[in-house]
């Protein structure tokens, strides 16, 4: 099993922390890694590390956390996909360092986080995450929250992945024979808002067409949270594909495949 597949499978959202402040050396390592993050759209994503007490910040779903990282992007074309891709790169690195994180796009006092982050004109800060060592035991509210969104379950391969068109589901066995099972599995277990798993992928030869299946209630006037989910999924897929020796490039060119009415094309990976 590749290191990234193992990391993808062992990741879960962490909402209960051990109440300890992270060492400066840990925060500095994260900052250095953050500076190195790129994304296939070339849209800059800026990370701001925030101390809970200095900025008087909190979130109703978290406990025991001392540090947050928020991410900022300009309101521009493909901002959401780039944002999901880049922020997930940072959060997976934090997971690899033994830290707990959780994407927070809703359950926070947004104005306070935006003020502490410092937004310039046209800046968007759709999400933030706490950073810290997970507590030994989850809080009751975290356990209930996980149950509420069925956080431990995922849709089957056949519901998310297809071959050539949306009428032909891709089985795990077929994905295996194409050498794509691990990359698709890394994508399948990725986090998404309310665990809706909006990503849909059509495999066609050496191409993977990514689509977004829309649920109600995820768009704001400024951004679409589920498109951020698709960016997260793209990061997982591309990273595992690279681990299996396939270098993929991204292109936005709708192949014109007939899609269900609530499903929109996002981008294509080719390797
Ligand atoms: C874009 C995005 C926004 C999210 N917003 C919140 C949030 O506001 N509050 C929260 O508790 N969890 C939030 N989550 C975490 C999801 O609920 C979680 O990823 C999902 O239930 C799957 O659980 P897992 O991450 O443990 O696999 C968000 C996740 C994503 C990707």
Short mmCIF file of C-alpha atoms and ligand atoms in Angstrom, two decimals:
data_model
loop_
_atom_site.label_atom_id
_atom_site.label_comp_id
_atom_site.label_asym_id
_atom_site.label_seq_id
_atom_site.Cartn_x
_atom_site.Cartn_y
_atom_site.Cartn_z
CA UNK A 1 0.00 0.00 0.00
CA UNK A 2 1.40 3.42 -0.88
CA UNK A 3 2.07 5.88 1.89
CA UNK A 4 -0.59 8.22 0.53
CA UNK A 5 -3.27 5.49 0.33
CA UNK A 6 -2.49 4.58 3.92
CA UNK A 7 -2.67 8.25 4.97
CA UNK A 8 -5.96 8.77 3.10
CA UNK A 9 -7.51 5.74 4.79
CA UNK A 10 -6.27 6.63 8.30
CA UNK A 11 -7.43 10.28 8.09
CA UNK A 12 -10.66 11.34 9.78
CA UNK A 13 -11.96 14.70 10.88
CA UNK A 14 -10.78 15.53 14.41
CA UNK A 15 -12.91 17.85 16.55
CA UNK A 16 -11.59 17.03 20.07
CA UNK A 17 -8.03 18.04 20.92
CA UNK A 18 -5.68 17.48 23.88
CA UNK A 19 -5.71 21.15 25.10
CA UNK A 20 -1.95 21.57 24.50
CA UNK A 21 -0.36 24.30 22.43
CA UNK A 22 1.69 23.07 19.47
CA UNK A 23 5.47 23.67 19.61
CA UNK A 24 6.67 26.59 17.49
CA UNK A 25 8.82 24.13 15.53
CA UNK A 26 5.67 22.23 14.47
CA UNK A 27 3.90 25.40 13.38
CA UNK A 28 7.02 26.51 11.52
CA UNK A 29 7.21 23.20 9.65
CA UNK A 30 3.57 23.62 8.62
CA UNK A 31 4.21 27.21 7.52
CA UNK A 32 7.18 26.12 5.44
CA UNK A 33 5.17 23.35 3.82
CA UNK A 34 2.29 25.79 3.19
CA UNK A 35 4.69 28.08 1.31
CA UNK A 36 5.60 25.20 -1.03
CA UNK A 37 2.02 24.27 -2.01
CA UNK A 38 0.98 24.75 -5.63
CA UNK A 39 -2.19 23.72 -7.47
CA UNK A 40 -2.95 22.84 -11.09
CA UNK A 41 -4.91 26.05 -11.67
CA UNK A 42 -2.07 28.34 -10.58
CA UNK A 43 -4.56 30.29 -8.41
CA UNK A 44 -2.71 31.50 -5.25
CA UNK A 45 -4.06 30.24 -1.91
CA UNK A 46 -2.78 32.01 1.23
CA UNK A 47 -2.66 30.36 4.68
CA UNK A 48 -2.96 32.26 7.96
CA UNK A 49 -2.12 30.58 11.28
CA UNK A 50 -4.19 31.87 14.19
CA UNK A 51 -3.78 31.47 17.94
CA UNK A 52 -7.12 30.75 19.63
CA UNK A 53 -6.57 32.81 22.78
CA UNK A 54 -4.80 35.78 21.17
CA UNK A 55 -7.69 36.18 18.73
CA UNK A 56 -10.49 35.02 21.04
CA UNK A 57 -11.69 32.40 18.54
CA UNK A 58 -13.77 29.23 18.96
CA UNK A 59 -16.12 26.92 17.12
CA UNK A 60 -19.21 25.19 18.54
CA UNK A 61 -18.12 21.78 17.20
CA UNK A 62 -14.55 21.87 18.55
CA UNK A 63 -12.98 21.40 21.96
CA UNK A 64 -9.44 21.51 23.32
CA UNK A 65 -7.94 23.23 20.24
CA UNK A 66 -5.39 26.05 20.56
CA UNK A 67 -4.49 26.86 16.95
CA UNK A 68 -6.31 27.30 13.66
CA UNK A 69 -5.27 27.73 10.07
CA UNK A 70 -7.50 29.64 7.70
CA UNK A 71 -7.06 29.77 3.94
CA UNK A 72 -7.72 32.72 1.66
CA UNK A 73 -8.22 32.92 -2.10
CA UNK A 74 -9.18 35.76 -4.44
CA UNK A 75 -12.66 35.59 -5.92
CA UNK A 76 -11.70 34.39 -9.38
CA UNK A 77 -12.36 31.65 -11.93
CA UNK A 78 -11.61 28.16 -10.49
CA UNK A 79 -10.96 29.64 -7.03
CA UNK A 80 -12.90 26.83 -5.34
CA UNK A 81 -11.16 23.89 -7.03
CA UNK A 82 -7.73 25.46 -6.41
CA UNK A 83 -8.72 26.16 -2.80
CA UNK A 84 -9.87 22.60 -2.09
CA UNK A 85 -6.75 21.13 -3.72
CA UNK A 86 -4.26 23.40 -1.91
CA UNK A 87 -5.86 23.37 1.56
CA UNK A 88 -6.21 19.57 1.44
CA UNK A 89 -2.48 19.33 0.60
CA UNK A 90 -1.75 21.20 3.84
CA UNK A 91 -4.23 19.21 5.94
CA UNK A 92 -2.91 15.86 4.66
CA UNK A 93 0.61 17.00 5.51
CA UNK A 94 -0.59 17.87 9.02
CA UNK A 95 -2.14 14.39 9.26
CA UNK A 96 1.19 12.87 8.20
CA UNK A 97 2.82 14.84 11.05
CA UNK A 98 0.39 13.19 13.50
CA UNK A 99 -1.89 16.22 13.87
CA UNK A 100 -5.68 16.32 13.81
CA UNK A 101 -7.60 18.66 11.50
CA UNK A 102 -11.15 19.18 10.22
CA UNK A 103 -12.40 21.33 7.37
CA UNK A 104 -14.80 23.89 8.86
CA UNK A 105 -16.90 25.81 6.36
CA UNK A 106 -20.05 26.43 8.38
CA UNK A 107 -19.80 25.88 12.11
CA UNK A 108 -17.72 28.91 13.08
CA UNK A 109 -18.28 32.58 13.96
CA UNK A 110 -17.35 33.58 10.40
CA UNK A 111 -16.96 37.33 10.95
CA UNK A 112 -14.50 36.82 13.81
CA UNK A 113 -12.41 34.39 11.79
CA UNK A 114 -12.42 36.69 8.77
CA UNK A 115 -11.35 39.64 10.89
CA UNK A 116 -8.54 37.69 12.58
CA UNK A 117 -7.40 36.38 9.18
CA UNK A 118 -7.34 39.85 7.61
CA UNK A 119 -9.07 39.94 4.24
CA UNK A 120 -8.16 42.33 1.40
CA UNK A 121 -10.52 43.38 -1.40
CA UNK A 122 -11.92 40.38 -3.28
CA UNK A 123 -10.49 37.92 -0.72
CA UNK A 124 -12.59 34.91 0.24
CA UNK A 125 -12.03 32.74 3.31
CA UNK A 126 -14.49 29.88 2.85
CA UNK A 127 -12.96 27.52 5.43
CA UNK A 128 -10.57 27.08 8.33
CA UNK A 129 -9.28 24.10 10.31
CA UNK A 130 -8.06 23.60 13.85
CA UNK A 131 -4.57 22.12 14.23
CA UNK A 132 -3.52 20.06 17.24
CA UNK A 133 -2.94 16.68 18.79
CA UNK A 134 -6.15 14.64 18.89
CA UNK A 135 -7.49 13.93 22.40
CA UNK A 136 -7.52 10.28 23.52
CA UNK A 137 -11.31 10.27 23.49
CA UNK A 138 -13.84 12.03 21.26
CA UNK A 139 -16.24 14.44 22.94
CA UNK A 140 -19.91 13.40 23.02
CA UNK A 141 -20.77 16.18 20.59
CA UNK A 142 -18.12 14.91 18.16
CA UNK A 143 -19.45 11.34 18.38
CA UNK A 144 -23.01 12.59 17.75
CA UNK A 145 -21.87 14.79 14.88
CA UNK A 146 -20.13 11.86 13.18
CA UNK A 147 -23.30 9.77 13.52
CA UNK A 148 -25.43 12.63 12.16
CA UNK A 149 -23.50 12.83 8.87
CA UNK A 150 -22.64 9.09 8.74
CA UNK A 151 -19.00 10.19 8.68
CA UNK A 152 -17.65 6.64 8.67
CA UNK A 153 -19.44 5.53 5.53
CA UNK A 154 -18.86 6.31 1.87
CA UNK A 155 -20.78 5.69 -1.35
CA UNK A 156 -19.76 2.61 -3.33
CA UNK A 157 -17.38 2.78 -6.32
CA UNK A 158 -20.30 2.17 -8.67
CA UNK A 159 -22.20 5.23 -7.37
CA UNK A 160 -19.26 7.60 -7.82
CA UNK A 161 -17.25 6.30 -10.76
CA UNK A 162 -18.22 5.48 -14.35
CA UNK A 163 -16.73 4.30 -17.62
CA UNK A 164 -17.19 6.33 -20.80
CA UNK A 165 -20.65 7.60 -19.80
CA UNK A 166 -22.92 7.98 -16.79
CA UNK A 167 -24.85 4.80 -17.69
CA UNK A 168 -21.90 2.48 -17.11
CA UNK A 169 -20.82 2.22 -13.44
CA UNK A 170 -17.15 1.38 -12.83
CA UNK A 171 -16.70 -1.61 -10.51
CA UNK A 172 -13.75 -1.95 -8.16
CA UNK A 173 -12.57 -4.98 -10.15
CA UNK A 174 -12.58 -3.00 -13.40
CA UNK A 175 -10.80 -0.06 -11.74
CA UNK A 176 -8.19 -2.53 -10.50
CA UNK A 177 -7.64 -3.91 -14.00
CA UNK A 178 -7.14 -0.34 -15.27
CA UNK A 179 -4.56 0.35 -12.55
CA UNK A 180 -6.79 3.08 -11.07
CA UNK A 181 -8.31 1.41 -8.01
CA UNK A 182 -5.99 2.99 -5.42
CA UNK A 183 -6.26 6.51 -6.88
CA UNK A 184 -10.06 6.25 -6.94
CA UNK A 185 -10.09 4.79 -3.42
CA UNK A 186 -8.03 7.75 -2.14
CA UNK A 187 -10.65 10.01 -3.69
CA UNK A 188 -13.60 7.99 -2.33
CA UNK A 189 -12.44 8.31 1.30
CA UNK A 190 -11.69 12.05 1.06
CA UNK A 191 -13.60 14.51 3.26
CA UNK A 192 -16.54 16.52 1.90
CA UNK A 193 -19.02 19.02 3.35
CA UNK A 194 -21.74 17.14 5.28
CA UNK A 195 -20.14 13.97 3.81
CA UNK A 196 -22.19 14.45 0.62
CA UNK A 197 -19.36 13.13 -1.61
CA UNK A 198 -20.38 15.26 -4.61
CA UNK A 199 -17.53 14.10 -6.86
CA UNK A 200 -18.37 11.94 -9.89
CA UNK A 201 -15.68 10.67 -12.26
CA UNK A 202 -15.91 9.19 -15.74
CA UNK A 203 -12.87 7.15 -16.81
CA UNK A 204 -12.23 7.10 -20.54
CA UNK A 205 -8.92 5.50 -21.56
CA UNK A 206 -6.14 7.61 -20.02
CA UNK A 207 -8.53 10.38 -19.00
CA UNK A 208 -10.56 11.01 -15.84
CA UNK A 209 -13.35 13.56 -16.27
CA UNK A 210 -14.32 15.12 -12.92
CA UNK A 211 -17.91 16.29 -12.32
CA UNK A 212 -19.78 17.85 -9.40
CA UNK A 213 -23.16 16.55 -8.30
CA UNK A 214 -24.99 19.47 -6.68
CA UNK A 215 -26.96 19.21 -3.44
CA UNK A 216 -29.14 22.07 -2.24
CA UNK A 217 -27.77 24.60 0.26
CA UNK A 218 -24.05 24.62 -0.51
CA UNK A 219 -23.70 27.76 -2.63
CA UNK A 220 -23.19 31.27 -1.29
CA UNK A 221 -23.15 34.41 -3.49
CA UNK A 222 -19.35 34.14 -3.50
CA UNK A 223 -18.54 30.43 -3.79
CA UNK A 224 -19.80 26.86 -4.05
CA UNK A 225 -18.65 24.70 -1.12
CA UNK A 226 -19.15 21.48 -3.09
CA UNK A 227 -16.77 22.69 -5.79
CA UNK A 228 -14.20 22.95 -2.98
CA UNK A 229 -15.03 19.28 -2.26
CA UNK A 230 -14.21 18.45 -5.89
CA UNK A 231 -10.83 20.20 -5.53
CA UNK A 232 -10.15 18.08 -2.44
CA UNK A 233 -11.00 14.93 -4.40
CA UNK A 234 -8.78 16.00 -7.28
CA UNK A 235 -5.83 16.39 -4.90
CA UNK A 236 -6.35 12.85 -3.52
CA UNK A 237 -6.69 11.31 -7.00
CA UNK A 238 -3.68 13.09 -8.52
CA UNK A 239 -1.44 12.40 -5.53
CA UNK A 240 -2.13 8.65 -5.56
CA UNK A 241 -1.84 8.47 -9.34
CA UNK A 242 1.63 10.04 -8.98
CA UNK A 243 2.50 7.42 -6.32
CA UNK A 244 1.65 4.71 -8.88
CA UNK A 245 4.00 6.31 -11.40
CA UNK A 246 1.44 8.18 -13.53
CA UNK A 247 1.99 11.91 -13.96
CA UNK A 248 -1.35 13.54 -14.69
CA UNK A 249 -1.98 16.97 -16.16
CA UNK A 250 -5.19 18.91 -15.74
CA UNK A 251 -7.23 20.49 -18.47
CA UNK A 252 -10.64 22.16 -18.43
CA UNK A 253 -12.28 20.98 -21.65
CA UNK A 254 -15.78 19.57 -21.41
CA UNK A 255 -15.88 16.27 -23.34
CA UNK A 256 -19.61 16.80 -23.94
CA UNK A 257 -20.76 13.58 -22.29
CA UNK A 258 -24.47 13.67 -21.40
CA UNK A 259 -24.73 14.23 -17.64
CA UNK A 260 -27.72 14.12 -15.24
CA UNK A 261 -29.32 17.56 -14.75
CA UNK A 262 -27.79 18.10 -11.28
CA UNK A 263 -24.28 17.14 -12.43
CA UNK A 264 -21.76 19.62 -13.94
CA UNK A 265 -18.40 19.08 -15.59
CA UNK A 266 -15.38 20.48 -13.68
CA UNK A 267 -12.07 19.30 -15.20
CA UNK A 268 -10.15 16.42 -16.82
CA UNK A 269 -6.95 14.67 -15.74
CA UNK A 270 -4.91 13.02 -18.50
CA UNK A 271 -1.87 10.77 -17.97
C1 LIG B 1 -15.56 21.89 2.50
C2 LIG B 1 -15.90 21.21 3.82
C3 LIG B 1 -16.59 21.90 4.80
C4 LIG B 1 -16.88 21.29 6.04
N1 LIG B 1 -17.50 22.03 7.01
C5 LIG B 1 -17.68 21.47 8.24
C6 LIG B 1 -18.23 22.27 9.30
O1 LIG B 1 -18.59 23.44 9.11
N2 LIG B 1 -18.35 21.68 10.52
C7 LIG B 1 -17.96 20.40 10.76
O2 LIG B 1 -18.07 19.96 11.91
N3 LIG B 1 -17.45 19.61 9.77
C8 LIG B 1 -17.29 20.13 8.53
N4 LIG B 1 -16.72 19.37 7.53
C9 LIG B 1 -16.26 18.00 7.81
C10 LIG B 1 -17.17 16.92 7.20
O3 LIG B 1 -18.36 16.85 7.95
C11 LIG B 1 -16.43 15.55 7.19
O4 LIG B 1 -15.31 15.66 6.35
C12 LIG B 1 -17.33 14.43 6.70
O5 LIG B 1 -18.41 14.23 7.58
C13 LIG B 1 -16.58 13.10 6.57
O6 LIG B 1 -16.00 12.72 7.80
P1 LIG B 1 -14.43 12.45 7.90
O7 LIG B 1 -13.73 13.72 7.47
O8 LIG B 1 -14.18 12.11 9.34
O9 LIG B 1 -14.10 11.31 6.96
C14 LIG B 1 -16.47 19.94 6.28
C15 LIG B 1 -15.79 19.25 5.27
C16 LIG B 1 -15.48 19.87 4.06
C17 LIG B 1 -14.71 19.11 3.02
#
